[in-house]
Short mmCIF file of C-alpha atoms and ligand atoms in Angstrom, two decimals:
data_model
loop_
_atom_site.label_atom_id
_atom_site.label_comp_id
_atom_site.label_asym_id
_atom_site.label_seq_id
_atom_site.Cartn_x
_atom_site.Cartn_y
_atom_site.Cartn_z
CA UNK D 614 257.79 261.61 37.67
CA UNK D 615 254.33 260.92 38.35
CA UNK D 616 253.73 257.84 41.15
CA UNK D 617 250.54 256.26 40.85
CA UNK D 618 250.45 254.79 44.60
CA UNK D 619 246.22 252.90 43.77
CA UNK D 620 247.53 249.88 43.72
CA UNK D 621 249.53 249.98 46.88
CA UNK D 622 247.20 251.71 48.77
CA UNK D 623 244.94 248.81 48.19
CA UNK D 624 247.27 246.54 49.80
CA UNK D 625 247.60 248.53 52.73
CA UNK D 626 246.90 246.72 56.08
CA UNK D 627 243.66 247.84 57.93
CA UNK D 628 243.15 249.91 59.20
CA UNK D 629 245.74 252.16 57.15
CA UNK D 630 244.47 254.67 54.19
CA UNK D 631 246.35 256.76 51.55
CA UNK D 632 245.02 260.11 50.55
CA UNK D 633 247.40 261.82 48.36
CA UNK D 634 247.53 265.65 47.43
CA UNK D 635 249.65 267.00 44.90
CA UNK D 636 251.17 269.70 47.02
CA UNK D 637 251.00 270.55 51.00
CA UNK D 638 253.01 273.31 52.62
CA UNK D 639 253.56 270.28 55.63
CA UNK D 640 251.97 266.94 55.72
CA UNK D 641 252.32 266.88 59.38
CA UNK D 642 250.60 269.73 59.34
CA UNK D 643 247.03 268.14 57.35
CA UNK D 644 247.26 265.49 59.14
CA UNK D 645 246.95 267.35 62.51
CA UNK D 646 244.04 269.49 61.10
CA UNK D 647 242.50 266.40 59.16
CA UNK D 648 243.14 264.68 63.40
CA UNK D 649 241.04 267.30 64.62
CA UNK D 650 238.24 267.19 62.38
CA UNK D 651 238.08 263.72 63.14
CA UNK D 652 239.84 261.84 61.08
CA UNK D 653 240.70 258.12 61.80
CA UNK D 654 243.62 256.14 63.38
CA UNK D 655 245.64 254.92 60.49
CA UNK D 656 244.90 257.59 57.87
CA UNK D 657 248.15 257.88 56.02
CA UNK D 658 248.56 261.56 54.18
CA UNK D 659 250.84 261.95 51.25
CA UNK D 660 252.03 265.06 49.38
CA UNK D 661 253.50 264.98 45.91
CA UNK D 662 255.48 267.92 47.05
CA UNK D 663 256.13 270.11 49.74
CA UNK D 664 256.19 273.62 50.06
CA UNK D 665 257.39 273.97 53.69
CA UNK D 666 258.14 270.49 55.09
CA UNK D 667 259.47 270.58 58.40
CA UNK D 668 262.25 268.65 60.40
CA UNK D 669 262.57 269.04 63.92
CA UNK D 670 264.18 271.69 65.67
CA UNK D 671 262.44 274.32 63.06
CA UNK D 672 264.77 272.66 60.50
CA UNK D 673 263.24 272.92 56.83
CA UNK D 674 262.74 269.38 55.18
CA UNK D 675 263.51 268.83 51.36
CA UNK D 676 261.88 266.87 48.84
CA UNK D 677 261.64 266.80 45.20
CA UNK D 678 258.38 265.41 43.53
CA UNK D 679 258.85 262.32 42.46
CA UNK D 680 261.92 261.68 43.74
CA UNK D 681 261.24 261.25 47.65
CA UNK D 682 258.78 260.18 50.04
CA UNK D 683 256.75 262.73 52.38
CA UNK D 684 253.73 261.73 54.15
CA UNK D 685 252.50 261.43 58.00
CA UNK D 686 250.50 258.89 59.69
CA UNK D 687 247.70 259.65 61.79
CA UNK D 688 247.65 257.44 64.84
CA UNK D 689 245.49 257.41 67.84
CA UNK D 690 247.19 254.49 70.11
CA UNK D 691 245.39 252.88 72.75
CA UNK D 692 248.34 252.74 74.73
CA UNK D 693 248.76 255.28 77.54
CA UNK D 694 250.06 258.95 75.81
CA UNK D 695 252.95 258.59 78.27
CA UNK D 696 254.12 255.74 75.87
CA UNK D 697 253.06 257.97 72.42
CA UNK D 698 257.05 259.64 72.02
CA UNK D 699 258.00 256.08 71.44
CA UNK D 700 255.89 256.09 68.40
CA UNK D 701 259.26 257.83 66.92
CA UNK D 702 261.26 254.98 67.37
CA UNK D 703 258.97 252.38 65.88
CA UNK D 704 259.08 254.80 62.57
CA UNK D 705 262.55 254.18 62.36
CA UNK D 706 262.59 250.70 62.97
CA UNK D 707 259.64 250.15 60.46
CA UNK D 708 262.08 252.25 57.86
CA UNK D 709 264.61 250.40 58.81
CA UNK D 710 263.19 246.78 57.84
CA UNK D 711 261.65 248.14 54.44
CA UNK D 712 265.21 249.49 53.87
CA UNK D 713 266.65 246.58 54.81
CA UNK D 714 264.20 244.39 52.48
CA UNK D 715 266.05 246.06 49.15
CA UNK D 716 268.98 244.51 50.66
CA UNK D 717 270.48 248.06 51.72
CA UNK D 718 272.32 248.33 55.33
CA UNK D 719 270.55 251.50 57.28
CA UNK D 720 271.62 252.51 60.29
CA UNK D 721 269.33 254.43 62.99
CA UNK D 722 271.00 257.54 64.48
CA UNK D 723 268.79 258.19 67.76
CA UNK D 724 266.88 259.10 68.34
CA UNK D 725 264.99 259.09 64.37
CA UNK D 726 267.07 259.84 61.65
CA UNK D 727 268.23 257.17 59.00
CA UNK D 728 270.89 256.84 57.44
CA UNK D 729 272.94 254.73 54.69
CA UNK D 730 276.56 254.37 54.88
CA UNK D 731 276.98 257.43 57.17
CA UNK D 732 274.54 260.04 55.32
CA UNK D 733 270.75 260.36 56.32
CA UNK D 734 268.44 258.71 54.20
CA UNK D 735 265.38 259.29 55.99
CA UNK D 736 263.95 261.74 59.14
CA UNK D 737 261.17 261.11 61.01
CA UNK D 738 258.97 264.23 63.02
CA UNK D 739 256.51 262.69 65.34
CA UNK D 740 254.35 265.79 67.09
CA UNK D 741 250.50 265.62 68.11
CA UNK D 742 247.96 266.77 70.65
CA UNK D 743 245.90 264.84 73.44
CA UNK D 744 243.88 262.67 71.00
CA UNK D 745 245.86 261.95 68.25
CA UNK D 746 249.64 261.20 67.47
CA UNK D 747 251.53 262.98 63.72
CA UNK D 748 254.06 260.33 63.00
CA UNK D 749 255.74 262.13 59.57
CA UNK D 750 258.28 260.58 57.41
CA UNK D 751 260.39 261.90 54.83
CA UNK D 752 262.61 259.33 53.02
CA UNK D 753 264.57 260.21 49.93
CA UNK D 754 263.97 257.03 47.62
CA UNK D 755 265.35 257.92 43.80
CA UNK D 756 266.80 261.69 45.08
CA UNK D 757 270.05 262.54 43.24
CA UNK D 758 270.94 266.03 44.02
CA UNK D 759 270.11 267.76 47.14
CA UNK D 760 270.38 271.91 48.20
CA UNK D 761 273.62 272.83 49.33
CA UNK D 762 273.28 273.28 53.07
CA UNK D 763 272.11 269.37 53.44
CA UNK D 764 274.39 267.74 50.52
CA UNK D 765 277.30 266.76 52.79
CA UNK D 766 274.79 264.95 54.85
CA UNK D 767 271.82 263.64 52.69
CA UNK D 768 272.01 260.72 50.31
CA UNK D 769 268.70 258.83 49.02
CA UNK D 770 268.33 254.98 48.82
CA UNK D 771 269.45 255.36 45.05
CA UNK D 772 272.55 256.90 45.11
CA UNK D 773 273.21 254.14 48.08
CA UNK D 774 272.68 251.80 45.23
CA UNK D 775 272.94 251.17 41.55
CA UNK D 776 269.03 250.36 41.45
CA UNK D 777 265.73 253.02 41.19
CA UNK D 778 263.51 251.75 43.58
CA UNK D 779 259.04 252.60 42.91
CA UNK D 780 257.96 255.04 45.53
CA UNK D 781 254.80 253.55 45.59
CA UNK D 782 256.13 249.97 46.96
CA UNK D 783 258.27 251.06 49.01
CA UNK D 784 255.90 253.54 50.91
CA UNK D 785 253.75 249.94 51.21
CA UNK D 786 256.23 248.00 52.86
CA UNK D 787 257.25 250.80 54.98
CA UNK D 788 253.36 251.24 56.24
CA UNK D 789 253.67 247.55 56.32
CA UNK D 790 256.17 246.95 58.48
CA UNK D 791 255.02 250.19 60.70
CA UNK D 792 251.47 248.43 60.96
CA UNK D 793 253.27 246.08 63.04
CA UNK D 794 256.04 247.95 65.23
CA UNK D 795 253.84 251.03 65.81
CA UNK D 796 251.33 248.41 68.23
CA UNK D 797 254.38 247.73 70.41
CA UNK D 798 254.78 250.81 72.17
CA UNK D 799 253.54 249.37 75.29
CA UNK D 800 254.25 246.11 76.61
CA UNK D 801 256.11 244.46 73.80
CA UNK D 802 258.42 247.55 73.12
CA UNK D 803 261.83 245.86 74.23
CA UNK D 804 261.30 244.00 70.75
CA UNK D 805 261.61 247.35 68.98
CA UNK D 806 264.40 248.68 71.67
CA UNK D 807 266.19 245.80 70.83
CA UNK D 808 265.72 246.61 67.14
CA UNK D 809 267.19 250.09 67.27
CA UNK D 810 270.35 248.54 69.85
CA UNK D 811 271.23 246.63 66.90
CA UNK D 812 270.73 249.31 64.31
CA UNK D 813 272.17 252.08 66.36
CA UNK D 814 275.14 253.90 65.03
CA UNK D 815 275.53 255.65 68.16
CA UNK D 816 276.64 253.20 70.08
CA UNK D 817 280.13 252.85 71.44
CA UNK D 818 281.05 256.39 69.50
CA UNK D 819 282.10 259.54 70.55
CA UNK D 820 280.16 262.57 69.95
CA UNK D 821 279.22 265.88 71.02
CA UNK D 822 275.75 266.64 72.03
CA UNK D 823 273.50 269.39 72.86
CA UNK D 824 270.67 269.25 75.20
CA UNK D 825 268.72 272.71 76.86
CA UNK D 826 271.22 274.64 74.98
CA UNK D 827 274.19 272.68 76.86
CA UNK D 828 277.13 271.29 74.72
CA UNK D 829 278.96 268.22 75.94
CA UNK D 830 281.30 265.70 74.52
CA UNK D 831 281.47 261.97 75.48
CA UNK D 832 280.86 258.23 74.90
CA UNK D 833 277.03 256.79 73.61
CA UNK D 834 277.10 253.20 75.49
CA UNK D 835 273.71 252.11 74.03
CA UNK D 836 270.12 252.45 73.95
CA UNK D 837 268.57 251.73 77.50
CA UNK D 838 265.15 249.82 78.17
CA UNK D 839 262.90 252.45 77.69
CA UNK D 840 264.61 253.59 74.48
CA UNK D 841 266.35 256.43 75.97
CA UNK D 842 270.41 257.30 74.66
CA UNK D 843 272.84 256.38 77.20
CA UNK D 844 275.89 258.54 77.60
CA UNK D 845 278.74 258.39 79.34
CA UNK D 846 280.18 262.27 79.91
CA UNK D 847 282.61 264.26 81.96
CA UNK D 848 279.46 264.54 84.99
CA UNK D 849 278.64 260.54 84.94
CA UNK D 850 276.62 258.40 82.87
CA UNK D 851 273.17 259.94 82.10
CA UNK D 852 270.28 258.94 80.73
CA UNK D 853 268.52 261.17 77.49
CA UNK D 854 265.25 260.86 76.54
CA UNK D 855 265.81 263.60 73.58
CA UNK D 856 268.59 265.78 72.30
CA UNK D 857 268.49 268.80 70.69
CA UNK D 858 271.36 267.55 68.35
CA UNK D 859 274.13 264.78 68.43
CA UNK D 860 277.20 264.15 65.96
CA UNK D 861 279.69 261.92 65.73
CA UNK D 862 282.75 263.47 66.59
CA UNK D 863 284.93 261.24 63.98
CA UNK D 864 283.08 263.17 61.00
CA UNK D 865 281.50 266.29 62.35
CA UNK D 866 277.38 265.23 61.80
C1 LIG Y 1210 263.99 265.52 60.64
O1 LIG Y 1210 264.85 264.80 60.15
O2 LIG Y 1210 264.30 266.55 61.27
C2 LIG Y 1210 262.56 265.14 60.47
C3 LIG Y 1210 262.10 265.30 59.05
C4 LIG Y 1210 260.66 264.95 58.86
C5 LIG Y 1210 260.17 265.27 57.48
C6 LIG Y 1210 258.80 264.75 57.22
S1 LIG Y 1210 258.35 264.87 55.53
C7 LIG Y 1210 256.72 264.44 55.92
C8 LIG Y 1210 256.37 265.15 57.21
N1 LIG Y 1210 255.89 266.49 56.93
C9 LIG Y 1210 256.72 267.42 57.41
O3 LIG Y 1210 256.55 268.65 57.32
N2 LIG Y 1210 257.75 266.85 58.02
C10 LIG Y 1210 257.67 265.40 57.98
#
């Protein structure tokens, strides 16, 4: 299937661009080199396909032409780069609502993953240097099959649904809606905290979580001020800013 996205990268809001290439080993990975040759804040790179798309943690990142959504955003925020690891949460958020506009129910499992009725419908991989911020997305839109070692977990916003949904619009109201959250990573971020609270589908579960190599089980209580996971385990109630994986112990992901 061949997506002509023209006509909604015209709509785009400024300062956001679309250049589109028909294959990329990583689209995190132009955008970074396109970054440091001086590329713009809000350039939006697409690929068609992927040869190597990543996930985080060195995971490998899936996507069938046509079918899915890959593509990163180049940001350089004026906010302090202290505040730039938020940008991660804003993606999901701004997923979240364009999700949410087809009428479909997603759920954000912190810290960026998105997910449908249990199943992950969307990852997000935010990486970058000193000047610039990588925020890349990968959202399966009209995806129906999926390799074996991610089809327990993966479903796509069409097999959520009896509708096939144009790649092209939805990647505009996603950049859309992340035109907005993305400039409230400073002082308006407890209106996207307060997004991802009520979309979190860690909260009040039990799971098991690694961080620095360390397993643990316990209770999420919520999302804290800042953003950060709070958890409730055998040493006390800590506060994460990242983990190097979480899942729900009632179905094992
Ligand atoms: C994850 O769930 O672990 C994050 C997945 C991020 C995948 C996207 S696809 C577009 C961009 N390019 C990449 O190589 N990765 C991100």
């Amino acid at each position: 299937m061949h997506v002509d996205f023209s006509a909604a990268a015209a709509d785009f809001p400024d300062p956001f661009r679309l250049l589109v290439k028909d294959e990329l080993a990583s689209t995190n990975d132009e955008a970074g080199a396109l970054a440091r040759a001086g590329a713009p804040h809000g350039l939006v790179v697409l690929a068609r396909s992927q040869t190597t798309g990543r996930g985080r943690r060195g995971a490998r990142w899936f996507s069938a032409d046509g079918d899915s959504l890959t593509f990163s955003v180049l940001l350089r925020p004026p906010e302090a780069r202290e505040f730039w690891p938020r940008l991660a949460l804003a993606a999901g958020v701004a997923v979240a609502r364009a999700l949410a506009g087809y009428g479909l129910r997603p759920g954000i499992k912190w810290p960026n993953d998105i997910w449908l009725d249990d199943k992950k419908v969307a990852g997000i991989l935010v990486e970058g240097g000193d000047q610039f911020a990588i925020v890349g997305i990968g959202l399966n839109v009209n995806s129906r099959g999926f390799p074996p070692e991610v089809a327990e977990l993966a479903t796509s916003m069409a097999l959520q649904s009896s509708a096939i949904f144009d790649p092209a619009e939805v990647l505009q109201r996603v950049i859309d809606e992340f035109a907005e959250v993305s400039t409230k990573i400073g002082d308006e971020f407890a209106q996207t905290v307060a997004e991802v609270r009520q979309r979190c589908v860690l909260s009040g579960e039990e799971v098991r979580l690694v961080t620095a190599g360390v397993a643990r089980c316990g209770c999420v209580l919520g999302v804290g001020d800042a953003g950060e996971l709070v958890f409730e385990g055998a040493a006390g109630v800590e506060k994460l800013i990242q983990a190097d994986d979480i899942r729900l112990v009632r179905h094992g992901r």
